[in-house]
């Protein structure tokens, strides 16, 4: 029995499924920053990519300078159709419980 991974390419994806959606990327460190920029570049004006951070985050200004709308994680969750949680593992549970789940 062969266990080979299936590789997906650009032409395998139907990005139109994301058109008209608001995608909230929670976190703007190494992972969040990369995923947010990729989504923004791939989807262009067809979808809205926003950033959710905790108040006082040192990444806030960086995300704004790179052209993103930035909100608290709670406000981003309220606005989002799709949420990507890309923060430190240690902070994920409390952020989810306090900011994302209620919204």
Backbone as JSON Lines, residues from 0, in Angstrom:
{"i":0,"aa":"X","n":[0.85,-1.18,0.0],"ca":[0.0,0.0,0.0],"c":[0.89,1.25,0.0]}
{"i":1,"aa":"X","n":[0.64,2.11,-0.92],"ca":[1.47,3.31,-1.06],"c":[0.82,4.5,-0.36]}
{"i":2,"aa":"X","n":[1.59,5.2,0.44],"ca":[1.11,6.4,1.12],"c":[1.79,7.62,0.53]}
{"i":3,"aa":"X","n":[1.33,8.06,-0.6],"ca":[1.94,9.25,-1.19],"c":[1.03,10.45,-0.94]}
{"i":4,"aa":"X","n":[1.65,11.55,-0.67],"ca":[0.91,12.78,-0.42],"c":[0.39,13.35,-1.74]}
{"i":5,"aa":"X","n":[-0.81,13.9,-1.71],"ca":[-1.35,14.58,-2.88],"c":[-0.91,16.03,-2.82]}
{"i":6,"aa":"X","n":[-0.31,16.48,-3.88],"ca":[0.16,17.86,-3.97],"c":[-0.88,18.67,-4.72]}
{"i":7,"aa":"X","n":[-1.27,19.8,-4.16],"ca":[-2.23,20.69,-4.8],"c":[-1.51,21.9,-5.37]}
{"i":8,"aa":"X","n":[-1.95,22.33,-6.52],"ca":[-1.36,23.47,-7.19],"c":[-2.41,24.56,-7.37]}
{"i":9,"aa":"X","n":[-1.97,25.73,-7.78],"ca":[-2.85,26.88,-7.96],"c":[-4.11,26.51,-8.75]}
{"i":10,"aa":"X","n":[-3.93,25.78,-9.84],"ca":[-5.08,25.44,-10.7],"c":[-6.05,24.46,-10.04]}
{"i":11,"aa":"X","n":[-5.65,23.85,-8.91],"ca":[-6.54,22.96,-8.18],"c":[-7.48,23.7,-7.24]}
{"i":12,"aa":"X","n":[-7.24,24.99,-7.06],"ca":[-7.99,25.78,-6.09],"c":[-9.05,26.64,-6.76]}
{"i":13,"aa":"X","n":[-10.2,26.73,-6.12],"ca":[-11.26,27.62,-6.6],"c":[-11.37,28.78,-5.62]}
{"i":14,"aa":"X","n":[-10.58,29.83,-5.86],"ca":[-10.55,30.97,-4.97],"c":[-11.87,31.73,-4.96]}
{"i":15,"aa":"X","n":[-12.71,31.51,-5.95],"ca":[-13.99,32.22,-5.98],"c":[-14.86,31.85,-4.79]}
{"i":16,"aa":"X","n":[-14.57,30.73,-4.14],"ca":[-15.32,30.35,-2.93],"c":[-15.08,31.35,-1.8]}
{"i":17,"aa":"X","n":[-14.0,32.11,-1.88],"ca":[-13.67,33.09,-0.86],"c":[-14.11,34.51,-1.23]}
{"i":18,"aa":"X","n":[-14.56,34.7,-2.45],"ca":[-14.96,36.03,-2.91],"c":[-16.11,36.56,-2.06]}
{"i":19,"aa":"X","n":[-16.01,37.83,-1.7],"ca":[-17.05,38.47,-0.91],"c":[-16.96,38.17,0.58]}
{"i":20,"aa":"X","n":[-16.01,37.38,0.99],"ca":[-15.84,37.01,2.4],"c":[-14.87,37.95,3.1]}
{"i":21,"aa":"X","n":[-15.03,38.04,4.41],"ca":[-14.06,38.73,5.26],"c":[-13.27,37.66,5.99]}
{"i":22,"aa":"X","n":[-11.95,37.7,5.81],"ca":[-11.05,36.73,6.42],"c":[-10.25,37.45,7.5]}
{"i":23,"aa":"X","n":[-10.41,37.01,8.73],"ca":[-9.66,37.6,9.84],"c":[-8.47,36.72,10.16]}
{"i":24,"aa":"X","n":[-7.3,37.32,10.13],"ca":[-6.07,36.64,10.53],"c":[-5.75,37.14,11.93]}
{"i":25,"aa":"X","n":[-5.83,36.24,12.89],"ca":[-5.55,36.59,14.28],"c":[-4.07,36.34,14.54]}
{"i":26,"aa":"X","n":[-3.35,37.42,14.74],"ca":[-1.91,37.35,14.93],"c":[-1.2,37.89,13.7]}
{"i":27,"aa":"X","n":[-0.08,38.56,13.93],"ca":[0.69,39.12,12.82],"c":[2.18,38.94,13.06]}
{"i":28,"aa":"X","n":[2.52,37.76,13.59],"ca":[3.93,37.4,13.74],"c":[4.4,36.7,12.48]}
{"i":29,"aa":"X","n":[5.31,35.78,12.6],"ca":[5.89,35.13,11.42],"c":[4.84,34.38,10.6]}
{"i":30,"aa":"X","n":[3.93,33.69,11.24],"ca":[2.9,32.95,10.51],"c":[1.76,33.85,10.03]}
{"i":31,"aa":"X","n":[1.2,34.64,10.94],"ca":[0.07,35.49,10.58],"c":[0.41,36.48,9.48]}
{"i":32,"aa":"X","n":[1.57,37.06,9.57],"ca":[2.03,38.03,8.58],"c":[2.12,37.38,7.2]}
{"i":33,"aa":"X","n":[2.71,36.19,7.13],"ca":[2.87,35.5,5.85],"c":[1.53,35.09,5.26]}
{"i":34,"aa":"X","n":[0.65,34.53,6.09],"ca":[-0.66,34.09,5.59],"c":[-1.53,35.28,5.16]}
{"i":35,"aa":"X","n":[-1.49,36.34,5.93],"ca":[-2.29,37.53,5.59],"c":[-1.85,38.14,4.26]}
{"i":36,"aa":"X","n":[-0.55,38.29,4.09],"ca":[-0.04,38.86,2.84],"c":[-0.37,37.95,1.66]}
{"i":37,"aa":"X","n":[-0.24,36.65,1.84],"ca":[-0.56,35.7,0.78],"c":[-2.04,35.8,0.39]}
{"i":38,"aa":"X","n":[-2.92,35.82,1.38],"ca":[-4.35,35.92,1.1],"c":[-4.69,37.22,0.4]}
{"i":39,"aa":"X","n":[-4.12,38.3,0.89],"ca":[-4.38,39.61,0.29],"c":[-3.91,39.67,-1.17]}
{"i":40,"aa":"X","n":[-2.72,39.14,-1.42],"ca":[-2.19,39.14,-2.79],"c":[-2.94,38.18,-3.7]}
{"i":41,"aa":"X","n":[-3.34,37.03,-3.19],"ca":[-4.03,36.03,-4.0],"c":[-5.46,36.43,-4.33]}
{"i":42,"aa":"X","n":[-6.12,37.08,-3.38],"ca":[-7.54,37.39,-3.54],"c":[-7.79,38.82,-4.03]}
{"i":43,"aa":"X","n":[-6.84,39.7,-3.83],"ca":[-7.0,41.08,-4.28],"c":[-8.25,41.72,-3.68]}
{"i":44,"aa":"X","n":[-8.99,42.4,-4.54],"ca":[-10.2,43.1,-4.1],"c":[-11.41,42.17,-3.96]}
{"i":45,"aa":"X","n":[-11.23,40.89,-4.26],"ca":[-12.35,39.95,-4.22],"c":[-12.74,39.51,-2.81]}
{"i":46,"aa":"X","n":[-11.85,39.72,-1.85],"ca":[-12.13,39.38,-0.46],"c":[-11.45,40.41,0.42]}
{"i":47,"aa":"X","n":[-11.94,40.52,1.63],"ca":[-11.39,41.47,2.6],"c":[-10.57,40.68,3.62]}
{"i":48,"aa":"X","n":[-9.3,41.03,3.74],"ca":[-8.43,40.38,4.72],"c":[-8.14,41.4,5.81]}
{"i":49,"aa":"X","n":[-8.51,41.07,7.06],"ca":[-8.28,41.96,8.19],"c":[-7.41,41.25,9.21]}
{"i":50,"aa":"X","n":[-6.83,42.04,10.1],"ca":[-5.94,41.51,11.13],"c":[-6.57,41.74,12.5]}
{"i":51,"aa":"X","n":[-6.51,40.72,13.35],"ca":[-6.96,40.83,14.73],"c":[-5.79,40.65,15.68]}
{"i":52,"aa":"X","n":[-5.61,41.63,16.57],"ca":[-4.5,41.6,17.53],"c":[-5.0,41.98,18.91]}
{"i":53,"aa":"X","n":[-4.21,41.68,19.91],"ca":[-4.54,42.17,21.25],"c":[-4.12,43.63,21.33]}
{"i":54,"aa":"X","n":[-4.82,44.39,22.15],"ca":[-4.49,45.81,22.29],"c":[-3.07,45.96,22.79]}
{"i":55,"aa":"X","n":[-2.33,46.86,22.18],"ca":[-0.95,47.1,22.56],"c":[0.06,46.22,21.84]}
{"i":56,"aa":"X","n":[-0.4,45.41,20.91],"ca":[0.51,44.53,20.18],"c":[1.53,45.34,19.4]}
{"i":57,"aa":"X","n":[2.78,44.89,19.45],"ca":[3.82,45.6,18.72],"c":[3.7,45.38,17.21]}
{"i":58,"aa":"X","n":[2.87,44.45,16.79],"ca":[2.66,44.2,15.36],"c":[1.6,45.11,14.74]}
{"i":59,"aa":"X","n":[0.85,45.83,15.56],"ca":[-0.26,46.64,15.09],"c":[0.18,47.62,14.0]}
{"i":60,"aa":"X","n":[1.2,48.43,14.3],"ca":[1.68,49.43,13.34],"c":[2.23,48.79,12.07]}
{"i":61,"aa":"X","n":[2.9,47.67,12.22],"ca":[3.47,46.97,11.05],"c":[2.35,46.55,10.1]}
{"i":62,"aa":"X","n":[1.27,45.99,10.65],"ca":[0.15,45.55,9.81],"c":[-0.53,46.73,9.12]}
{"i":63,"aa":"X","n":[-0.68,47.83,9.84],"ca":[-1.27,49.04,9.25],"c":[-0.39,49.55,8.12]}
{"i":64,"aa":"X","n":[0.9,49.59,8.35],"ca":[1.83,50.07,7.31],"c":[1.82,49.19,6.08]}
{"i":65,"aa":"X","n":[1.47,47.93,6.25],"ca":[1.41,47.01,5.1],"c":[0.02,46.99,4.47]}
{"i":66,"aa":"X","n":[-0.83,47.94,4.87],"ca":[-2.1,48.13,4.2],"c":[-3.29,47.37,4.74]}
{"i":67,"aa":"X","n":[-3.18,46.81,5.93],"ca":[-4.3,46.06,6.5],"c":[-5.14,46.93,7.44]}
{"i":68,"aa":"X","n":[-6.41,46.6,7.51],"ca":[-7.26,47.12,8.57],"c":[-6.95,46.26,9.79]}
{"i":69,"aa":"X","n":[-6.75,46.88,10.93],"ca":[-6.4,46.15,12.14],"c":[-7.42,46.44,13.22]}
{"i":70,"aa":"X","n":[-7.84,45.39,13.9],"ca":[-8.84,45.48,14.97],"c":[-8.38,44.64,16.15]}
{"i":71,"aa":"X","n":[-9.05,44.8,17.27],"ca":[-8.83,43.85,18.35],"c":[-9.29,42.49,17.84]}
{"i":72,"aa":"X","n":[-8.81,41.43,18.45],"ca":[-9.21,40.08,18.02],"c":[-10.72,39.91,18.13]}
{"i":73,"aa":"X","n":[-11.32,40.47,19.18],"ca":[-12.78,40.36,19.35],"c":[-13.52,41.05,18.22]}
{"i":74,"aa":"X","n":[-13.12,42.25,17.86],"ca":[-13.79,42.98,16.78],"c":[-13.56,42.3,15.43]}
{"i":75,"aa":"X","n":[-12.37,41.8,15.19],"ca":[-12.09,41.08,13.95],"c":[-12.97,39.83,13.86]}
{"i":76,"aa":"X","n":[-13.13,39.11,14.97],"ca":[-13.97,37.91,14.98],"c":[-15.43,38.26,14.67]}
{"i":77,"aa":"X","n":[-15.91,39.38,15.17],"ca":[-17.29,39.81,14.89],"c":[-17.51,40.03,13.41]}
{"i":78,"aa":"X","n":[-16.51,40.57,12.73],"ca":[-16.64,40.93,11.33],"c":[-16.38,39.77,10.36]}
{"i":79,"aa":"X","n":[-15.74,38.72,10.83],"ca":[-15.2,37.69,9.95],"c":[-16.21,36.61,9.55]}
{"i":80,"aa":"X","n":[-16.04,36.16,8.32],"ca":[-16.7,34.94,7.86],"c":[-15.78,33.74,8.1]}
{"i":81,"aa":"X","n":[-14.48,33.99,8.01],"ca":[-13.45,32.96,8.18],"c":[-12.4,33.52,9.13]}
{"i":82,"aa":"X","n":[-11.97,32.7,10.1],"ca":[-10.97,33.14,11.07],"c":[-9.79,32.18,11.04]}
{"i":83,"aa":"X","n":[-8.6,32.76,10.91],"ca":[-7.35,31.99,10.98],"c":[-6.66,32.4,12.28]}
{"i":84,"aa":"X","n":[-6.44,31.46,13.18],"ca":[-5.8,31.77,14.46],"c":[-4.33,31.4,14.35]}
{"i":85,"aa":"X","n":[-3.48,32.43,14.28],"ca":[-2.05,32.21,14.05],"c":[-1.23,32.96,15.09]}
{"i":86,"aa":"X","n":[-1.52,32.64,16.35],"ca":[-0.77,33.22,17.46],"c":[-0.05,32.09,18.2]}
{"i":87,"aa":"X","n":[0.79,32.46,19.15],"ca":[1.53,31.47,19.94],"c":[0.57,30.45,20.55]}
{"i":88,"aa":"X","n":[1.0,29.2,20.55],"ca":[0.18,28.12,21.1],"c":[-0.28,28.42,22.53]}
{"i":89,"aa":"X","n":[0.62,29.01,23.31],"ca":[0.31,29.28,24.72],"c":[-0.83,30.28,24.87]}
{"i":90,"aa":"X","n":[-1.05,31.12,23.89],"ca":[-2.07,32.18,23.99],"c":[-3.38,31.82,23.28]}
{"i":91,"aa":"X","n":[-3.36,30.77,22.47],"ca":[-4.52,30.46,21.66],"c":[-5.78,30.17,22.46]}
{"i":92,"aa":"X","n":[-5.69,29.34,23.47],"ca":[-6.88,28.93,24.22],"c":[-7.56,30.13,24.88]}
{"i":93,"aa":"X","n":[-6.79,30.97,25.55],"ca":[-7.4,32.11,26.24],"c":[-7.94,33.13,25.24]}
{"i":94,"aa":"X","n":[-7.24,33.36,24.14],"ca":[-7.74,34.31,23.14],"c":[-9.04,33.78,22.53]}
{"i":95,"aa":"X","n":[-9.07,32.49,22.24],"ca":[-10.3,31.91,21.69],"c":[-11.45,32.07,22.68]}
{"i":96,"aa":"X","n":[-11.22,31.68,23.91],"ca":[-12.28,31.7,24.93],"c":[-12.77,33.13,25.2]}
{"i":97,"aa":"X","n":[-11.86,34.08,25.29],"ca":[-12.22,35.45,25.68],"c":[-12.65,36.33,24.52]}
{"i":98,"aa":"X","n":[-12.06,36.15,23.34],"ca":[-12.27,37.11,22.26],"c":[-13.0,36.56,21.04]}
{"i":99,"aa":"X","n":[-12.78,35.3,20.72],"ca":[-13.33,34.76,19.48],"c":[-14.66,34.04,19.71]}
{"i":100,"aa":"X","n":[-14.7,33.13,20.65],"ca":[-15.91,32.36,20.9],"c":[-17.15,33.24,21.15]}
{"i":101,"aa":"X","n":[-17.05,34.3,21.95],"ca":[-18.24,35.12,22.21],"c":[-18.71,35.92,20.97]}
{"i":102,"aa":"X","n":[-17.88,36.01,19.97],"ca":[-18.22,36.83,18.82],"c":[-18.49,36.01,17.59]}
